[in-house]
Coordinates of C-alpha atoms in Angstrom, one line a residue:
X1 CA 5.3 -19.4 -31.9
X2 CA 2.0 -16.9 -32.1
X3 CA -1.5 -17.0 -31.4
X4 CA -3.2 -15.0 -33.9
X5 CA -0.5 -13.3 -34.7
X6 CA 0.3 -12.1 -30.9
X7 CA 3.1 -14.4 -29.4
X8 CA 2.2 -16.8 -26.3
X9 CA 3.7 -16.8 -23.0
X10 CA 6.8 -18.4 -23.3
X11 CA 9.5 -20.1 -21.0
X12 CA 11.4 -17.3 -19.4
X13 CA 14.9 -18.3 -20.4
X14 CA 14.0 -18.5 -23.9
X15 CA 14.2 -14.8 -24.1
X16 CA 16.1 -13.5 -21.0
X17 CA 19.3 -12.6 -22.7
X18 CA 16.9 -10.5 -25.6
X19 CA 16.0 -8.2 -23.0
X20 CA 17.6 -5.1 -23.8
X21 CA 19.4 -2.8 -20.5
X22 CA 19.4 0.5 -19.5
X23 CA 21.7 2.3 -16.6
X24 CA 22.4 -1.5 -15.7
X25 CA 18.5 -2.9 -15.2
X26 CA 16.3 -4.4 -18.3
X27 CA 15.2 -1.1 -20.5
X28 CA 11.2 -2.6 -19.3
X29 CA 11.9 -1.5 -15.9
X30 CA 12.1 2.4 -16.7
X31 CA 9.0 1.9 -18.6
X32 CA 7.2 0.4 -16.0
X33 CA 8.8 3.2 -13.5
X34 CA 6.9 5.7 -15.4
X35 CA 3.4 3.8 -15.9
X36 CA 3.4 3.2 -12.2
X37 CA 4.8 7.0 -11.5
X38 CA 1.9 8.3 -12.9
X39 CA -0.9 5.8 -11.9
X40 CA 0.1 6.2 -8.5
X41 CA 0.1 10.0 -9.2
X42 CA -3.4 9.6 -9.7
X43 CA -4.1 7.2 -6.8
X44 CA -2.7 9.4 -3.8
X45 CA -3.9 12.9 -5.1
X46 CA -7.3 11.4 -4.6
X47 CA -6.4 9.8 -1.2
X48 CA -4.8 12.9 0.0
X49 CA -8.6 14.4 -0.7
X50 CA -10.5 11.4 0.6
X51 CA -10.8 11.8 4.0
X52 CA -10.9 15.7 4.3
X53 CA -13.5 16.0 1.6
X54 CA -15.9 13.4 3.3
X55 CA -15.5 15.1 6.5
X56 CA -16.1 18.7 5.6
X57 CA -18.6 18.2 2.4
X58 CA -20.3 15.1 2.2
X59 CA -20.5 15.2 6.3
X60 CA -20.1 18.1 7.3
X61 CA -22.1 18.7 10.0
X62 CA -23.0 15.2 11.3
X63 CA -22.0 14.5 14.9
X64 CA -20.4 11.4 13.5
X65 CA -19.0 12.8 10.5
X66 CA -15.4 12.3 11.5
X67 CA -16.0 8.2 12.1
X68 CA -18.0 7.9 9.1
X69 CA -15.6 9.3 6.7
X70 CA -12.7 7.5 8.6
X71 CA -15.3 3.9 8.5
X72 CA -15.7 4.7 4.6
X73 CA -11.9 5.1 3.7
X74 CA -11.0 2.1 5.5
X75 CA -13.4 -0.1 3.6
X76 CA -12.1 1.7 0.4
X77 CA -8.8 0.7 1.7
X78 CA -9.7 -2.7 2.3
X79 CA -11.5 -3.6 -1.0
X80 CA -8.7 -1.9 -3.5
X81 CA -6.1 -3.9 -1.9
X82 CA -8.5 -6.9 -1.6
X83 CA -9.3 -7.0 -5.7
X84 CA -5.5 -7.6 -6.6
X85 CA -6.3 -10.7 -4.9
X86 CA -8.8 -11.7 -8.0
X87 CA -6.8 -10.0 -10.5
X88 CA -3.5 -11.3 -10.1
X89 CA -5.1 -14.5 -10.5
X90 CA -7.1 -13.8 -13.5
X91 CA -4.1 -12.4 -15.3
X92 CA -1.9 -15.7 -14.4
X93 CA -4.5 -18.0 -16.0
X94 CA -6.1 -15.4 -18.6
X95 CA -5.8 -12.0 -19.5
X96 CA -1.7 -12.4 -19.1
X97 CA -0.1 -9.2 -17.7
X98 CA -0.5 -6.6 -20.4
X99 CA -3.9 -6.1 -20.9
X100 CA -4.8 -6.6 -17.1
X101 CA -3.1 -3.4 -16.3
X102 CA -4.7 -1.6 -19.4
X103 CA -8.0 -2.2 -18.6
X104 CA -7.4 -1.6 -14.8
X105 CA -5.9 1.6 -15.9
X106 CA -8.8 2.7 -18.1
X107 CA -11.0 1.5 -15.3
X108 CA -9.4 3.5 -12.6
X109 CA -9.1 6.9 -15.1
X110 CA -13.0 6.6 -15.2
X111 CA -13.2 6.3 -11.6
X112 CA -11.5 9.4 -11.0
X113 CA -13.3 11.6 -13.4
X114 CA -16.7 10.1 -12.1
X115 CA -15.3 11.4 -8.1
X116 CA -15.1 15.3 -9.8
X117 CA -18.2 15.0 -9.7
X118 CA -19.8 16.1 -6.6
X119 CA -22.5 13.8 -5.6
X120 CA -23.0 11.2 -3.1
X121 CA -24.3 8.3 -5.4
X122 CA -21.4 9.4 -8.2
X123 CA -18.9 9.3 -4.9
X124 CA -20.2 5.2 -4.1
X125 CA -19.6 4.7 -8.0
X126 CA -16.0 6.6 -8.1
X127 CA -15.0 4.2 -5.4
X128 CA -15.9 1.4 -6.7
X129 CA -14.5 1.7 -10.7
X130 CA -11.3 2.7 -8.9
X131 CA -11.8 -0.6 -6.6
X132 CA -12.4 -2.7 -9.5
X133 CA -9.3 -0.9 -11.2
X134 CA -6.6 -1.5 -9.3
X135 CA -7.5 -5.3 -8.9
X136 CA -6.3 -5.5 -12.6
X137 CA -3.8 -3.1 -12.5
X138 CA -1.7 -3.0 -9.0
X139 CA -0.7 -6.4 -8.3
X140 CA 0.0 -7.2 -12.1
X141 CA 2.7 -4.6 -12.8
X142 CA 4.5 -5.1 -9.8
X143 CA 4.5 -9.1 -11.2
X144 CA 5.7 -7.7 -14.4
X145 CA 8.9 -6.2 -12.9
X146 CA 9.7 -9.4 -11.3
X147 CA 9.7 -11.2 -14.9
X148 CA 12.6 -9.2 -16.1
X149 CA 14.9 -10.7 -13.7
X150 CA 16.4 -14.1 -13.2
X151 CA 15.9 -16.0 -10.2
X152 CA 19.0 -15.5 -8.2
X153 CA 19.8 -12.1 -9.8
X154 CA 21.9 -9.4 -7.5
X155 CA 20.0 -6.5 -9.0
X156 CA 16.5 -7.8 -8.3
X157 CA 16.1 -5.9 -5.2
X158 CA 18.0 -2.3 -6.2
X159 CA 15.1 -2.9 -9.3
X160 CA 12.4 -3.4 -7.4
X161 CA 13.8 -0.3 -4.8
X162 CA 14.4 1.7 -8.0
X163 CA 10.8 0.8 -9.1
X164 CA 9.4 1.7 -6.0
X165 CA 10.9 5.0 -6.0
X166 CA 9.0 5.5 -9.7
X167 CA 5.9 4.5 -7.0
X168 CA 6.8 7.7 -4.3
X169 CA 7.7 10.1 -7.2
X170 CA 4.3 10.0 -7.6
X171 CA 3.4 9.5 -4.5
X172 CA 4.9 12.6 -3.7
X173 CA 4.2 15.0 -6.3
X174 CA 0.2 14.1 -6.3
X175 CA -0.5 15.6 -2.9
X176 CA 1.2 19.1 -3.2
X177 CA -0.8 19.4 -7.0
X178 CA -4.1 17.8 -6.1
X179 CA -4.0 18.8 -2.2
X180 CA -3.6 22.5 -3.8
X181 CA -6.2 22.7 -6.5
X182 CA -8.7 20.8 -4.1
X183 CA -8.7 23.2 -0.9
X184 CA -7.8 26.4 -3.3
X185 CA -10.2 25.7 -6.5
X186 CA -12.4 23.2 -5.4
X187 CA -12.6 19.2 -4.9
X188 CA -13.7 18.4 -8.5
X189 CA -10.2 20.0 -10.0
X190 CA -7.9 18.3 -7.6
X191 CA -9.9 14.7 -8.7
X192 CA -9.6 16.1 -11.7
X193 CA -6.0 16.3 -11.8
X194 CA -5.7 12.5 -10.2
X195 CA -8.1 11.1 -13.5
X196 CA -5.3 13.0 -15.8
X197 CA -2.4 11.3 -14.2
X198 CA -4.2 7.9 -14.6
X199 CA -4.4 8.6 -18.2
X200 CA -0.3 9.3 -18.1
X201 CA 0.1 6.2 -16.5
X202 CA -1.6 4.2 -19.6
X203 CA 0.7 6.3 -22.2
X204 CA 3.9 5.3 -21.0
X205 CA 2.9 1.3 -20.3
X206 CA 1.2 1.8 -24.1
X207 CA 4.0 3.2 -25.5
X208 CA 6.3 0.3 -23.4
X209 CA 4.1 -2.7 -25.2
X210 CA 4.7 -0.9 -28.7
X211 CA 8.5 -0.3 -28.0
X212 CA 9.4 -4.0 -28.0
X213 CA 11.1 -3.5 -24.3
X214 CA 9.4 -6.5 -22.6
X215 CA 10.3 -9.2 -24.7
X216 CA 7.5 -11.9 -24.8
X217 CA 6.6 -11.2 -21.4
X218 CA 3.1 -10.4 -20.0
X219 CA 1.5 -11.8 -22.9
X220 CA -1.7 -14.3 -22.1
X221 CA -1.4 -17.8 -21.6
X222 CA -1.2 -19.9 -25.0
X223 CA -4.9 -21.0 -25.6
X224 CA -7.2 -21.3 -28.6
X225 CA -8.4 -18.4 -31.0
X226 CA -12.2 -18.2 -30.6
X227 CA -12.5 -20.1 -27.3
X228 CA -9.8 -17.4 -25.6
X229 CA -11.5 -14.2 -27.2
X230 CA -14.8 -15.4 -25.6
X231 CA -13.1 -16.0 -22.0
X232 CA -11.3 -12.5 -22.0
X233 CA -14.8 -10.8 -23.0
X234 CA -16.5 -12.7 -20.3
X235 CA -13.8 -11.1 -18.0
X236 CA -14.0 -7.7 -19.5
X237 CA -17.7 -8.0 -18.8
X238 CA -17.6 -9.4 -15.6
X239 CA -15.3 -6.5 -14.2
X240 CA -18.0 -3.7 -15.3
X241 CA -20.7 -5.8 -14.0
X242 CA -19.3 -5.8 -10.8
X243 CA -19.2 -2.2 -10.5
X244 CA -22.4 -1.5 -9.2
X245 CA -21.7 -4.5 -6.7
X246 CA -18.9 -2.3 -5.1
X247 CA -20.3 0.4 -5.3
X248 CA -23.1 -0.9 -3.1
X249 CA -20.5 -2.6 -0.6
X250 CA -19.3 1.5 -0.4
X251 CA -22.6 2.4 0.9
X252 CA -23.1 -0.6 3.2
X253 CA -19.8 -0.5 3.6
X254 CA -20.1 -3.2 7.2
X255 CA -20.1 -5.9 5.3
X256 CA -16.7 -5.3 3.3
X257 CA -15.6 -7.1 6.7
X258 CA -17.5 -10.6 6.0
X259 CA -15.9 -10.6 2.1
X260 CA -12.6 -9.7 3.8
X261 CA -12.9 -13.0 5.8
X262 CA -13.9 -15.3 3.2
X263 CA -11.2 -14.2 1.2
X264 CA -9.0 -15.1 4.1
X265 CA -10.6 -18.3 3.9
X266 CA -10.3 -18.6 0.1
X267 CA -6.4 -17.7 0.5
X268 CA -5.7 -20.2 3.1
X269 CA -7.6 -22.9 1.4
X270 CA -5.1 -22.4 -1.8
X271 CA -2.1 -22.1 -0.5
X272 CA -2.8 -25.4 1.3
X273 CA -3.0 -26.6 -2.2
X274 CA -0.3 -25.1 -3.3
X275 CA 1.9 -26.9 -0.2
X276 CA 0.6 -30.1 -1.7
X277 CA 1.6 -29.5 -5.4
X278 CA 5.4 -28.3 -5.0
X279 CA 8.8 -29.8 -3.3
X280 CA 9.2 -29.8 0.4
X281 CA 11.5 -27.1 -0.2
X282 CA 9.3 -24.9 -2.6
X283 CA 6.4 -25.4 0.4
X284 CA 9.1 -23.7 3.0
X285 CA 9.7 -21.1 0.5
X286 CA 5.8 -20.6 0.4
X287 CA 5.6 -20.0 4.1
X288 CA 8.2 -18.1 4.8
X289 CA 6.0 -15.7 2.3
X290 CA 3.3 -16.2 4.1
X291 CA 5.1 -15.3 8.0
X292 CA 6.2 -12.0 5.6
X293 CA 2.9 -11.4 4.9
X294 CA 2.0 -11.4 8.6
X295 CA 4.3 -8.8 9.0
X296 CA 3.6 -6.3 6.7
X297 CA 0.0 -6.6 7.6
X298 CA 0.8 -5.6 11.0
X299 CA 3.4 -3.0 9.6
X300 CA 0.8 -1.5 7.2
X301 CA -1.9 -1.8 9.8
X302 CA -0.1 1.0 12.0
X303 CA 1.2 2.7 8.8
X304 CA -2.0 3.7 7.0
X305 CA -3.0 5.8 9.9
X306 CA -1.5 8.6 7.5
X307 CA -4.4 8.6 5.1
X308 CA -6.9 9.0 7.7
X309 CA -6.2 10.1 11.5
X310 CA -2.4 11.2 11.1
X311 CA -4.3 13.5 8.0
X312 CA -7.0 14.3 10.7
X313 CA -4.1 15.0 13.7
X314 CA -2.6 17.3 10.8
X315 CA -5.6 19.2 10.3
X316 CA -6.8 19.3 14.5
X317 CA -3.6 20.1 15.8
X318 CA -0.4 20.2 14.0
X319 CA 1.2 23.7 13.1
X320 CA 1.4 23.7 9.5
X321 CA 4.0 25.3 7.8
X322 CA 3.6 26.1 3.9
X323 CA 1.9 23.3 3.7
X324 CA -2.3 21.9 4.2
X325 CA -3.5 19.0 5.8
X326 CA -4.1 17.2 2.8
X327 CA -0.5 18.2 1.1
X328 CA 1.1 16.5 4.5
X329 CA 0.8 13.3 2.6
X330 CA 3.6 14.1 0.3
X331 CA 5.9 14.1 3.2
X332 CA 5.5 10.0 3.3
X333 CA 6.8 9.7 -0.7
X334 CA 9.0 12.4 -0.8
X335 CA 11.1 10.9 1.6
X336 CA 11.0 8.2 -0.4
X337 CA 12.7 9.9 -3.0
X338 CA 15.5 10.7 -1.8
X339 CA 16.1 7.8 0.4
X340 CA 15.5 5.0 -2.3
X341 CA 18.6 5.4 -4.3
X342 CA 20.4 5.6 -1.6
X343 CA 18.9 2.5 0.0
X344 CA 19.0 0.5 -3.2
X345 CA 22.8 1.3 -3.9
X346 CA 23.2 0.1 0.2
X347 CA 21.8 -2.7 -0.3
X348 CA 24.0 -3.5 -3.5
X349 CA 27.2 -2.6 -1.8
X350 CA 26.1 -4.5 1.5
X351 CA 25.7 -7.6 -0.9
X352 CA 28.8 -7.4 -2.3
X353 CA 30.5 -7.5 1.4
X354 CA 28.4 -10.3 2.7
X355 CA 26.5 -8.0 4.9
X356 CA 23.2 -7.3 3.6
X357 CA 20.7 -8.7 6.5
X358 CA 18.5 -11.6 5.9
X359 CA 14.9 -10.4 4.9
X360 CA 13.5 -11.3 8.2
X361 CA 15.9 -9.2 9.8
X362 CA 14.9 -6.6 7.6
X363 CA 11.3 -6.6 8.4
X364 CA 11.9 -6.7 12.3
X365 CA 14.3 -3.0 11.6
X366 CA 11.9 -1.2 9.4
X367 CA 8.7 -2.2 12.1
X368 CA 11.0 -1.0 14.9
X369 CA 11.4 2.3 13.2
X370 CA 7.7 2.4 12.1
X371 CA 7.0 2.5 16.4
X372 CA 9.7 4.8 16.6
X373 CA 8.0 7.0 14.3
X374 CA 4.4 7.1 16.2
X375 CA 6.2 7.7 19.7
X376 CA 7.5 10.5 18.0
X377 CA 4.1 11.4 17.3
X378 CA 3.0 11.1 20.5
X379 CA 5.9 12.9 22.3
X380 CA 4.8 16.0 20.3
X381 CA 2.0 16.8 23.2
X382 CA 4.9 17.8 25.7
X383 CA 5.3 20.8 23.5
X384 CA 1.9 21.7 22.8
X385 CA 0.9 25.6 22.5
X386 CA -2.1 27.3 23.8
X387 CA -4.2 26.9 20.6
X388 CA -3.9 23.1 21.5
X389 CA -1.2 22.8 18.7
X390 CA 2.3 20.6 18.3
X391 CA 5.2 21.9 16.1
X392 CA 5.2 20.5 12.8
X393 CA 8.8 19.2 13.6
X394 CA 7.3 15.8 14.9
X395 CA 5.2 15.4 12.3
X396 CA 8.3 15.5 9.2
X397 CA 10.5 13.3 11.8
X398 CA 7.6 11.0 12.7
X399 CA 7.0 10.4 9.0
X400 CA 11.2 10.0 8.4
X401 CA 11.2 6.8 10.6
X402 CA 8.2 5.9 9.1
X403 CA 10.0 5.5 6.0
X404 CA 12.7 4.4 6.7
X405 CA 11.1 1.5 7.8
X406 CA 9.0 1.4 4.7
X407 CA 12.0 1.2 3.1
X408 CA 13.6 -1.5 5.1
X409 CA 10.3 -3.8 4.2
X410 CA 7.8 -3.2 1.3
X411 CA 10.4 -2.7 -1.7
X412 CA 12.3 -6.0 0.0
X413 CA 9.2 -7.6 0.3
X414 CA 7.6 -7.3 -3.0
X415 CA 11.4 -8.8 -4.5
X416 CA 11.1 -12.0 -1.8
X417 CA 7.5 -12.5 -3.0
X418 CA 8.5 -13.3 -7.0
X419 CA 11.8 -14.7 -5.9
X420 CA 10.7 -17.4 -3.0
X421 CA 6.9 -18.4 -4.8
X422 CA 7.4 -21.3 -7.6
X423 CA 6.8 -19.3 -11.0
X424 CA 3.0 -21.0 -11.6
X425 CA 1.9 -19.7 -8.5
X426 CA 3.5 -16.0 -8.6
X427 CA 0.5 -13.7 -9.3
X428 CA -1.6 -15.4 -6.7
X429 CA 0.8 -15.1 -4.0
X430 CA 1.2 -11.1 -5.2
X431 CA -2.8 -11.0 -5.0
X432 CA -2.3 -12.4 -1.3
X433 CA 0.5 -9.9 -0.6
X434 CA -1.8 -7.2 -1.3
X435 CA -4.7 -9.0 0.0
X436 CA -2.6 -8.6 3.3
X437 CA -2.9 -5.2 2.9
X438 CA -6.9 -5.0 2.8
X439 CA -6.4 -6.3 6.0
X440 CA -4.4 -3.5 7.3
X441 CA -7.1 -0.9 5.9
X442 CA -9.7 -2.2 8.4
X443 CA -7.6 -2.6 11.4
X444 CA -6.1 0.5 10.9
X445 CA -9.7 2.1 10.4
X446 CA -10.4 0.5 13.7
X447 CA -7.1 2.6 15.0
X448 CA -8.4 5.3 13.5
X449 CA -11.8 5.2 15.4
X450 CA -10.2 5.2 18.1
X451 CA -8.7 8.9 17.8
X452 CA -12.0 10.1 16.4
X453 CA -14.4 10.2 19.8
X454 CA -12.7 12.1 22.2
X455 CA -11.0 9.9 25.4
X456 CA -12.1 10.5 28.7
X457 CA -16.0 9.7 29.0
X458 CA -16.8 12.8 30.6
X459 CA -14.3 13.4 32.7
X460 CA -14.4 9.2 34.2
X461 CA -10.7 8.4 35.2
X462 CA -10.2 4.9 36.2
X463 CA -7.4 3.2 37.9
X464 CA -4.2 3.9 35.8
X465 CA -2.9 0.2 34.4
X466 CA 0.7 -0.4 32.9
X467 CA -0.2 0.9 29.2
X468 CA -1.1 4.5 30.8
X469 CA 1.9 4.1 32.4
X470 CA 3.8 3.6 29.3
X471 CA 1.6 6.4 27.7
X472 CA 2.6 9.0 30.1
X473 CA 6.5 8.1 30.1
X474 CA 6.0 9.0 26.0
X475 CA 3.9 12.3 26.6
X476 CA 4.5 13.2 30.4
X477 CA 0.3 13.6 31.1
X478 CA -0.5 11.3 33.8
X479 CA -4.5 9.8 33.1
X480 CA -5.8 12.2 36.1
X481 CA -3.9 15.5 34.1
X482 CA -6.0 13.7 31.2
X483 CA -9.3 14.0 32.8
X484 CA -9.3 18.1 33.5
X485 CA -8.4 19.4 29.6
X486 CA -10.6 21.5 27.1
X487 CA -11.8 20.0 24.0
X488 CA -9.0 21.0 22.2
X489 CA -6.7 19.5 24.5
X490 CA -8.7 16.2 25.0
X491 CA -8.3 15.7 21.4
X492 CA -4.7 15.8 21.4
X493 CA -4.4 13.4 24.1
X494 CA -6.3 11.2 22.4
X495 CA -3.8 11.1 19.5
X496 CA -1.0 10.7 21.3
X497 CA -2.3 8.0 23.5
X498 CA -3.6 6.2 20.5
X499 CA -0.3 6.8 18.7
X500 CA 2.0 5.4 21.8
X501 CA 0.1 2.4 22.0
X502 CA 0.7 2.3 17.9
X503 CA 4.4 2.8 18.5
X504 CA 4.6 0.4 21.6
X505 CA 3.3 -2.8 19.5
X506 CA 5.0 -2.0 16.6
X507 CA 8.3 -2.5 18.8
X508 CA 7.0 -5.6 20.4
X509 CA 6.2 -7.0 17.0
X510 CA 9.3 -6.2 15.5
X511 CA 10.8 -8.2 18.6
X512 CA 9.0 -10.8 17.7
X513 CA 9.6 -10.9 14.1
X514 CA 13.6 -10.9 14.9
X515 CA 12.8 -14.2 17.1
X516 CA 11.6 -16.4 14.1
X517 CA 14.1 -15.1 11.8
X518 CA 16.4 -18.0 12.3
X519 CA 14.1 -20.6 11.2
X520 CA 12.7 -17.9 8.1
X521 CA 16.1 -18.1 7.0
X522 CA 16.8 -21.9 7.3
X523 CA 13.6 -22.3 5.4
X524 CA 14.6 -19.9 2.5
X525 CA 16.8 -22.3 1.2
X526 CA 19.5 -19.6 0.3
X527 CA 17.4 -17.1 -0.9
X528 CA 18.3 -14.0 1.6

């Protein structure tokens, strides 16, 4: 059946057994690996720049130039996780997978061409194409992956792991290139080189969509000729309209809090819906997504300190070893790397034996390990030199357990997402996972804020209470010590009583997380 010559959206199992495999996983996957590779190539070489260049050239010099930039790349943070929210919805009911993530790609290549250019009014409008970008383009191919696998499949998660890994390669490489040819040749080439990745990215999905690899999937929803063409360039239209509305929400960037909020509201409000249209069983399913999404807010909350104040700690007071502040941010995906196959064939194996944990149980591990990770942080100051620097040994085994216990949630997580949400309902539940994830931009810029002023009010000590208690057991500096260091010093502390409190809730969340994972399970309904 075909719409104008382009076939409609068709039941899944019509076509399932069509799909054509590669190294044991549906040949679309590998294609989709790249795409993403290179979009999120493009997407971390410019936040590996983001903070550093608002803090020593659009601010440099202000008092407050430190919060400011770390204030604006929260709210950044916030509104391109919040506009998957929007997009994965608009691609369910109208654009259909494909050409979401094309015009989110061409959207987001603009955006990082426009940020080479060094201006503050082309900086607001960089932001905001790249805002308005990933809304169409994130949440959509990460749906796409979960359409080449039946519900119930064994290989769904080492896919999505294996997919994830396409994510870090990325991830990883993007830091080292752009990091480079920002400090060494200038800002403008290392965006540059993040606008020439995007562009990679849209080859390889292109050539994916020519190559026949995705079946019928991703295609929109079957509708009529003229009618449909009108609604798609009313959506086309409406995404560069709102351009300049972001890029005003970047300047007056205190109000991305109130649209966060209503799009809390506007979340909750649906799913209720949603509890009232499916099976008592489907609505379980449902929220046992949503007590996931809980959790990886808190998790990436804490974790997102890396593209602002652990970037900032790297620069103040880390002792860097071959590589800059910026490039530390390919420590992250590069670990990634190599851990992912190895995680993915675990999980397999653990399958096969009956031992693989439950989700839940997953996501209470990997938030463990992300605390473990910031003590480690923290425990650095108790071999601090005279310059008022750590070795950069806590720093690379800070960011190990911080992966590990990235890899013990978000590739897991993304798989329980398009496994446990009815099939209608699958895009808006991803836009709500990553809407969970604007979320954890703002808190974690609050964090952030935190580490940014200094910590003693001129030199006021007050009565130690149990958290200082449990700050000085991590870096062995009592509060009076506290109250008697140099700048240099003072900033130090600040991280590392910043990063124990991090470390402690992230423990006393994951303890909490292991507590309701009896009653997540029951209400998975077999689905582990």
């Amino acid at each position: 059946m075909a719409t104008e010559g382009i076939p409609v959206k068709p039941d899944k199992d019509a076509f399932e057994g069509d799909l054509q495999e590669l190294f044991g996983h549906p040949k679309g996957l590998f294609y989709l690996f790249f795409a993403e590779m290179w979009e999120r190539f493009s997407f971390y070489g410019m936040r590996a720049l983001l903070t550093l260049y608002m803090t020593k050239v659009l601010f440099f010099g202000d008092a407050n130039g430190e919060t400011i930039s770390i204030t604006i790349y929260a709210a950044y943070g916030a509104l391109v996780y919040a506009t998957p929210f929007i997009g994965g919805m608009i691609a369910d009911k109208l654009l259909g997978y494909r050409k979401a993530i094309m015009l989110g790609g061409i959207l987001m290549a603009v955006g990082h061409f426009v940020l080479a250019i060094e201006n503050d009014i082309a900086f607001y409008a960089a932001l905001a194409l790249i805002i308005v970008g990933n809304g169409f383009f994130k949440p959509n191919i990460s749906s796409f992956v979960g359409t080449l696998y039946k519900e119930g499949d064994a290989r769904r998660d080492a896919g999505f792991t294996i997919f994830y890994m396409g994510i870090n390669v990325g991830a990883a490489a993007a830091p080292l290139v752009c990091g480079w040819l920002g400090e060494t040749y200038g800002w403008h080439w290392g965006f540059g080189a993040a606008g020439v990745g995007m562009l990679l990215g849209l080859g390889a999905f292109w050539n994916g969509t020519q190559g026949n690899v995705f079946g019928a999937q991703g295609y929109p929803p079957e509708g009529k000729g003229t009618l449909k063409q009108m609604v798609e360039s009313i959506v086309y239209l409406g995404a560069f309209i709102s351009v300049p509305v972001f890029t005003f929400l970047m300047w007056k960037n205190e109000y991305v809090s109130w649209i966060l909020y209503a799009a809390l509201a506007v979340s909750i409000a649906y799913v209720i819906f949603i509890f009232t249209k499916v099976s008592k069983e489907e609505a379980q399913r449902v929220f046992v997504v949503c007590l996931l999404t809980f959790f990886i807010t808190v998790f990436w909350s804490f974790f997102e300190q890396s593209g602002s104040s652990l970037t900032l700690f790297a620069d103040n007071n880390v002792n860097l070893v071959w590589l800059n502040a910026s490039q530390t941010n390919f420590i992250n995906p590069a670990f990634i790397v190599i851990f992912a196959i190895i995680f993915s064939t675990m999980w397999v194996q653990l399958s096969k034996k009956g031992l693989n944990p439950i989700t839940p149980i997953k996501f209470a591990l990997g938030i463990a390990q992300l605390g473990l990770g910031f003590l480690i942080f923290a425990f650095a100051i108790r071999y601090v030199d005279a310059s008022a620097k750590v070795p950069m040994i806590f720093l690379v085994l800070g960011y190990l357990f911080m992966t590990t216990g990235e890899l013990f949630i978000s590739p897991v997580g993304l798989s329980k997402v398009t496994e446990l949400t009815p099939k209608q309902y699958v895009g808006f539940m991803m836009g709500v996972w990553f809407l969970s994830s604007a979320f954890a931009h703002h808190i974690a810029g609050i964090i952030a804020n935190l580490t940014a002023g200094g910590g003693n009010d001129a030199g006021v000590v007050s009565e130690p209470t149990f958290i200082d208690a449990l700050i000085e057991m991590v870096t062995g500096i009592s509060v009076e010590q506290a109250s008697e260091f140099s700048e240099g010093m003072e900033k130090l502390y600040t991280y590392s009583t910043v990063f124990s409190q991090v470390g402690f809730a992230a423990i006393g969340f994951a303890i909490f997380a292991l507590i309701l994972s009896p009653w997540m399970k029951k209400w998975m309904h077999g689905i582990k």
